[in-house]
Amino acid sequence: MPRKPVIPAGSPPPMAPYSPGVVADNILYVSGVLAMDGSGKTVGVGDATAQTRAVLESIDPRRIHGAFDDVGGCECRSGCR
């Protein structure tokens, strides 16, 4: 199955050799997105609402001609210590 890496415009440089998203069989798969601005600084330190908003904005499906109604599932994890 052909895959196309997705790196949103204005996103911070990857911290590892991977892309934050991949389109395969017309489905966008996203993983490991962090609440960071375009320069790699953490957004909303100590504010889970601000960080969640930043992550959802960075993976906005409208960037690839989709819609939030197209989202099939979402799992958010924070503060794994």
CSV table of N, CA, C and O in Angstrom, one decimal:
chain,number,residue,atom,x,y,z
A,1,MET,N,0.9,-1.2,0.0
A,1,MET,CA,0.0,0.0,0.0
A,1,MET,C,0.9,1.2,0.0
A,1,MET,O,1.8,1.4,0.9
A,2,PRO,N,0.7,2.2,-0.9
A,2,PRO,CA,1.5,3.4,-1.0
A,2,PRO,C,1.2,4.3,0.2
A,2,PRO,O,0.1,4.4,0.7
A,3,ARG,N,2.3,4.9,0.7
A,3,ARG,CA,2.2,5.8,1.9
A,3,ARG,C,2.8,7.1,1.5
A,3,ARG,O,3.7,7.2,0.8
A,4,LYS,N,2.2,8.2,2.1
A,4,LYS,CA,2.7,9.5,1.9
A,4,LYS,C,2.9,10.2,3.2
A,4,LYS,O,2.0,10.4,4.0
A,5,PRO,N,4.2,10.5,3.6
A,5,PRO,CA,4.4,11.2,4.8
A,5,PRO,C,3.7,12.6,4.9
A,5,PRO,O,3.6,13.3,3.8
A,6,VAL,N,3.3,13.0,6.0
A,6,VAL,CA,2.6,14.3,6.2
A,6,VAL,C,3.3,15.1,7.3
A,6,VAL,O,3.5,14.6,8.4
A,7,ILE,N,3.9,16.2,6.9
A,7,ILE,CA,4.5,17.1,7.9
A,7,ILE,C,3.8,18.5,7.7
A,7,ILE,O,4.1,19.2,6.7
A,8,PRO,N,3.0,18.9,8.7
A,8,PRO,CA,2.3,20.2,8.5
A,8,PRO,C,3.2,21.4,8.4
A,8,PRO,O,4.2,21.4,9.1
A,9,ALA,N,2.8,22.3,7.5
A,9,ALA,CA,3.6,23.5,7.4
A,9,ALA,C,3.6,24.3,8.7
A,9,ALA,O,2.6,24.3,9.4
A,10,GLY,N,4.8,24.8,9.1
A,10,GLY,CA,4.9,25.6,10.3
A,10,GLY,C,5.1,24.7,11.5
A,10,GLY,O,5.2,25.2,12.6
A,11,SER,N,5.2,23.4,11.4
A,11,SER,CA,5.4,22.5,12.5
A,11,SER,C,6.9,22.6,12.9
A,11,SER,O,7.7,22.8,12.1
A,12,PRO,N,7.2,22.2,14.2
A,12,PRO,CA,8.6,22.2,14.6
A,12,PRO,C,9.3,21.1,13.9
A,12,PRO,O,8.7,20.1,13.4
A,13,PRO,N,10.6,21.2,13.8
A,13,PRO,CA,11.4,20.1,13.2
A,13,PRO,C,11.2,18.8,14.0
A,13,PRO,O,11.1,18.9,15.2
A,14,PRO,N,11.2,17.7,13.3
A,14,PRO,CA,11.0,16.4,14.0
A,14,PRO,C,12.1,16.2,15.0
A,14,PRO,O,13.3,16.5,14.7
A,15,MET,N,11.8,15.6,16.1
A,15,MET,CA,12.8,15.3,17.2
A,15,MET,C,13.4,13.9,16.9
A,15,MET,O,14.4,13.6,17.6
A,16,ALA,N,12.9,13.2,16.0
A,16,ALA,CA,13.4,11.9,15.6
A,16,ALA,C,13.2,11.7,14.1
A,16,ALA,O,12.4,12.5,13.5
A,17,PRO,N,13.7,10.7,13.5
A,17,PRO,CA,13.6,10.5,12.1
A,17,PRO,C,12.2,9.8,11.7
A,17,PRO,O,12.1,8.7,11.3
A,18,TYR,N,11.2,10.6,11.9
A,18,TYR,CA,9.8,10.1,11.5
A,18,TYR,C,9.0,11.3,11.2
A,18,TYR,O,9.3,12.5,11.5
A,19,SER,N,7.8,11.1,10.5
A,19,SER,CA,6.9,12.2,10.2
A,19,SER,C,5.7,12.1,11.2
A,19,SER,O,5.4,11.0,11.7
A,20,PRO,N,5.1,13.2,11.6
A,20,PRO,CA,4.0,13.2,12.5
A,20,PRO,C,2.7,12.5,11.9
A,20,PRO,O,1.8,12.2,12.7
A,21,GLY,N,2.7,12.4,10.6
A,21,GLY,CA,1.5,11.7,10.1
A,21,GLY,C,1.8,11.0,8.8
A,21,GLY,O,2.9,11.3,8.1
A,22,VAL,N,1.0,10.1,8.4
A,22,VAL,CA,1.1,9.3,7.2
A,22,VAL,C,-0.3,9.1,6.6
A,22,VAL,O,-1.2,8.8,7.3
A,23,VAL,N,-0.4,9.3,5.3
A,23,VAL,CA,-1.7,9.0,4.6
A,23,VAL,C,-1.4,7.7,3.9
A,23,VAL,O,-0.5,7.5,3.1
A,24,ALA,N,-2.3,6.7,4.1
A,24,ALA,CA,-2.2,5.4,3.5
A,24,ALA,C,-3.7,5.0,3.2
A,24,ALA,O,-4.5,5.0,4.1
A,25,ASP,N,-3.9,4.6,2.0
A,25,ASP,CA,-5.3,4.1,1.6
A,25,ASP,C,-6.3,5.2,1.9
A,25,ASP,O,-7.4,4.9,2.4
A,26,ASN,N,-6.0,6.5,1.7
A,26,ASN,CA,-6.8,7.6,1.9
A,26,ASN,C,-7.2,7.8,3.4
A,26,ASN,O,-8.2,8.4,3.7
A,27,ILE,N,-6.4,7.3,4.3
A,27,ILE,CA,-6.6,7.5,5.7
A,27,ILE,C,-5.4,8.1,6.3
A,27,ILE,O,-4.3,7.7,6.0
A,28,LEU,N,-5.6,9.2,7.1
A,28,LEU,CA,-4.5,9.9,7.8
A,28,LEU,C,-4.3,9.2,9.2
A,28,LEU,O,-5.2,9.2,10.0
A,29,TYR,N,-3.1,8.8,9.4
A,29,TYR,CA,-2.7,8.2,10.7
A,29,TYR,C,-1.7,9.3,11.3
A,29,TYR,O,-0.8,9.7,10.7
A,30,VAL,N,-2.0,9.6,12.6
A,30,VAL,CA,-1.2,10.6,13.3
A,30,VAL,C,-0.8,10.0,14.6
A,30,VAL,O,-1.6,9.3,15.3
A,31,SER,N,0.5,10.2,15.0
A,31,SER,CA,1.0,9.7,16.3
A,31,SER,C,2.1,10.6,16.8
A,31,SER,O,2.9,11.1,16.1
A,32,GLY,N,2.2,10.7,18.1
A,32,GLY,CA,3.3,11.4,18.8
A,32,GLY,C,3.3,12.9,18.6
A,32,GLY,O,4.4,13.4,18.6
A,33,VAL,N,2.2,13.5,18.4
A,33,VAL,CA,2.2,14.9,18.2
A,33,VAL,C,2.3,15.6,19.6
A,33,VAL,O,1.5,15.3,20.5
A,34,LEU,N,3.2,16.5,19.7
A,34,LEU,CA,3.4,17.3,21.0
A,34,LEU,C,2.9,18.7,20.9
A,34,LEU,O,2.8,19.2,19.8
A,35,ALA,N,2.6,19.3,22.0
A,35,ALA,CA,2.1,20.7,22.0
A,35,ALA,C,3.4,21.6,21.9
A,35,ALA,O,3.9,22.1,22.9
A,36,MET,N,3.8,21.8,20.7
A,36,MET,CA,5.0,22.6,20.4
A,36,MET,C,4.7,23.7,19.4
A,36,MET,O,3.9,23.4,18.5
A,37,ASP,N,5.3,24.8,19.5
A,37,ASP,CA,5.1,25.8,18.4
A,37,ASP,C,6.1,25.5,17.3
A,37,ASP,O,6.9,24.6,17.3
A,38,GLY,N,6.1,26.4,16.3
A,38,GLY,CA,6.9,26.2,15.1
A,38,GLY,C,8.4,26.2,15.4
A,38,GLY,O,9.2,25.7,14.6
A,39,SER,N,8.8,26.8,16.5
A,39,SER,CA,10.3,26.8,16.8
A,39,SER,C,10.6,25.7,17.8
A,39,SER,O,11.8,25.6,18.2
A,40,GLY,N,9.7,24.8,18.1
A,40,GLY,CA,10.0,23.7,19.0
A,40,GLY,C,9.8,24.0,20.5
A,40,GLY,O,10.1,23.1,21.3
A,41,LYS,N,9.2,25.1,20.9
A,41,LYS,CA,9.0,25.4,22.3
A,41,LYS,C,7.7,24.9,22.7
A,41,LYS,O,6.7,24.9,22.0
A,42,THR,N,7.6,24.4,23.9
A,42,THR,CA,6.4,23.8,24.5
A,42,THR,C,5.3,24.9,24.6
A,42,THR,O,5.6,26.0,25.1
A,43,VAL,N,4.1,24.6,24.2
A,43,VAL,CA,3.0,25.5,24.3
A,43,VAL,C,2.2,25.2,25.5
A,43,VAL,O,1.9,24.0,25.9
A,44,GLY,N,1.7,26.2,26.3
A,44,GLY,CA,0.8,26.0,27.4
A,44,GLY,C,1.4,25.2,28.5
A,44,GLY,O,0.7,24.3,29.0
A,45,VAL,N,2.6,25.4,29.0
A,45,VAL,CA,3.2,24.7,30.1
A,45,VAL,C,2.2,24.7,31.3
A,45,VAL,O,1.8,25.8,31.7
A,46,GLY,N,1.9,23.5,31.8
A,46,GLY,CA,1.0,23.4,32.9
A,46,GLY,C,-0.5,23.6,32.6
A,46,GLY,O,-1.3,23.6,33.5
A,47,ASP,N,-0.8,23.8,31.4
A,47,ASP,CA,-2.2,24.0,31.0
A,47,ASP,C,-2.7,23.0,30.0
A,47,ASP,O,-2.4,23.1,28.8
A,48,ALA,N,-3.3,21.9,30.5
A,48,ALA,CA,-3.7,20.8,29.6
A,48,ALA,C,-4.7,21.2,28.5
A,48,ALA,O,-4.6,20.7,27.4
A,49,THR,N,-5.5,22.2,28.8
A,49,THR,CA,-6.5,22.7,27.8
A,49,THR,C,-5.7,23.4,26.6
A,49,THR,O,-6.0,23.1,25.5
A,50,ALA,N,-4.8,24.2,26.9
A,50,ALA,CA,-4.0,24.9,25.9
A,50,ALA,C,-3.2,23.9,25.1
A,50,ALA,O,-3.1,24.0,23.9
A,51,GLN,N,-2.6,22.9,25.8
A,51,GLN,CA,-1.8,21.9,25.1
A,51,GLN,C,-2.7,21.0,24.1
A,51,GLN,O,-2.3,20.8,23.0
A,52,THR,N,-3.9,20.7,24.6
A,52,THR,CA,-4.8,19.9,23.8
A,52,THR,C,-5.2,20.7,22.6
A,52,THR,O,-5.2,20.2,21.4
A,53,ARG,N,-5.5,21.9,22.8
A,53,ARG,CA,-5.9,22.8,21.6
A,53,ARG,C,-4.8,22.9,20.6
A,53,ARG,O,-5.0,22.8,19.4
A,54,ALA,N,-3.5,23.1,21.1
A,54,ALA,CA,-2.4,23.2,20.2
A,54,ALA,C,-2.2,21.9,19.4
A,54,ALA,O,-1.9,22.0,18.2
A,55,VAL,N,-2.3,20.8,20.0
A,55,VAL,CA,-2.2,19.5,19.3
A,55,VAL,C,-3.3,19.3,18.2
A,55,VAL,O,-3.0,19.0,17.1
A,56,LEU,N,-4.5,19.6,18.6
A,56,LEU,CA,-5.6,19.5,17.7
A,56,LEU,C,-5.5,20.4,16.5
A,56,LEU,O,-5.8,20.1,15.4
A,57,GLU,N,-5.0,21.6,16.8
A,57,GLU,CA,-4.8,22.6,15.7
A,57,GLU,C,-3.7,22.1,14.8
A,57,GLU,O,-3.8,22.3,13.6
A,58,SER,N,-2.7,21.5,15.3
A,58,SER,CA,-1.6,21.1,14.5
A,58,SER,C,-1.9,19.9,13.6
A,58,SER,O,-1.3,19.7,12.6
A,59,ILE,N,-2.9,19.1,14.0
A,59,ILE,CA,-3.3,17.9,13.2
A,59,ILE,C,-4.7,18.2,12.5
A,59,ILE,O,-5.3,17.3,12.0
A,60,ASP,N,-5.0,19.4,12.4
A,60,ASP,CA,-6.3,19.8,11.8
A,60,ASP,C,-6.5,19.1,10.4
A,60,ASP,O,-5.8,19.3,9.5
A,61,PRO,N,-7.5,18.2,10.3
A,61,PRO,CA,-7.7,17.5,9.1
A,61,PRO,C,-8.1,18.3,7.9
A,61,PRO,O,-7.9,17.9,6.8
A,62,ARG,N,-8.5,19.6,8.1
A,62,ARG,CA,-8.9,20.4,7.0
A,62,ARG,C,-7.6,20.8,6.2
A,62,ARG,O,-7.7,21.2,5.1
A,63,ARG,N,-6.4,20.6,6.8
A,63,ARG,CA,-5.2,20.9,6.0
A,63,ARG,C,-5.0,20.0,4.9
A,63,ARG,O,-4.3,20.3,3.9
A,64,ILE,N,-5.6,18.8,4.9
A,64,ILE,CA,-5.5,17.8,3.8
A,64,ILE,C,-6.9,17.6,3.2
A,64,ILE,O,-7.2,16.5,2.8
A,65,HIS,N,-7.8,18.6,3.3
A,65,HIS,CA,-9.1,18.6,2.6
A,65,HIS,C,-10.0,17.6,3.3
A,65,HIS,O,-10.9,17.0,2.7
A,66,GLY,N,-9.9,17.4,4.6
A,66,GLY,CA,-10.8,16.6,5.4
A,66,GLY,C,-11.6,17.5,6.3
A,66,GLY,O,-11.7,18.7,6.1
A,67,ALA,N,-12.2,16.9,7.4
A,67,ALA,CA,-13.0,17.7,8.3
A,67,ALA,C,-12.9,17.0,9.7
A,67,ALA,O,-12.6,15.8,9.7
A,68,PHE,N,-13.2,17.7,10.8
A,68,PHE,CA,-13.2,17.0,12.1
A,68,PHE,C,-14.3,15.9,12.1
A,68,PHE,O,-14.1,15.0,12.9
A,69,ASP,N,-15.3,16.0,11.4
A,69,ASP,CA,-16.3,15.0,11.3
A,69,ASP,C,-15.8,13.7,10.8
A,69,ASP,O,-16.4,12.6,11.0
A,70,ASP,N,-14.6,13.8,10.1
A,70,ASP,CA,-14.0,12.6,9.5
A,70,ASP,C,-13.1,11.8,10.5
A,70,ASP,O,-12.7,10.7,10.2
A,71,VAL,N,-12.9,12.4,11.7
A,71,VAL,CA,-12.0,11.8,12.7
A,71,VAL,C,-12.7,10.5,13.3
A,71,VAL,O,-13.9,10.6,13.8
A,72,GLY,N,-12.1,9.4,13.2
A,72,GLY,CA,-12.7,8.1,13.6
A,72,GLY,C,-12.3,7.8,15.1
A,72,GLY,O,-13.0,7.1,15.7
A,73,GLY,N,-11.3,8.4,15.6
A,73,GLY,CA,-10.9,8.1,17.0
A,73,GLY,C,-9.8,9.0,17.4
A,73,GLY,O,-9.1,9.5,16.6
A,74,CYS,N,-9.7,9.2,18.7
A,74,CYS,CA,-8.7,10.0,19.2
A,74,CYS,C,-8.3,9.6,20.7
A,74,CYS,O,-9.2,9.3,21.4
A,75,GLU,N,-7.0,9.4,20.9
A,75,GLU,CA,-6.6,9.1,22.3
A,75,GLU,C,-5.6,10.1,22.7
A,75,GLU,O,-4.6,10.3,22.0
A,76,CYS,N,-5.8,10.7,23.8
A,76,CYS,CA,-4.9,11.7,24.3
A,76,CYS,C,-4.2,11.2,25.6
A,76,CYS,O,-4.9,10.7,26.5
A,77,ARG,N,-2.9,11.4,25.7
A,77,ARG,CA,-2.2,11.0,26.9
A,77,ARG,C,-1.4,12.1,27.4
A,77,ARG,O,-0.8,12.9,26.6
A,78,SER,N,-1.3,12.3,28.7
A,78,SER,CA,-0.5,13.4,29.2
A,78,SER,C,0.1,13.0,30.5
A,78,SER,O,-0.4,12.2,31.2
A,79,GLY,N,1.2,13.7,30.8
A,79,GLY,CA,1.9,13.5,32.1
A,79,GLY,C,2.3,12.1,32.4
A,79,GLY,O,2.2,11.7,33.6
A,80,CYS,N,2.7,11.3,31.5
A,80,CYS,CA,3.2,10.0,31.8
A,80,CYS,C,4.5,10.1,32.6
A,80,CYS,O,5.5,10.5,32.1
A,81,ARG,N,4.4,9.7,33.9
A,81,ARG,CA,5.5,9.8,34.8
A,81,ARG,C,5.7,8.6,35.5
A,81,ARG,O,4.9,7.8,35.8
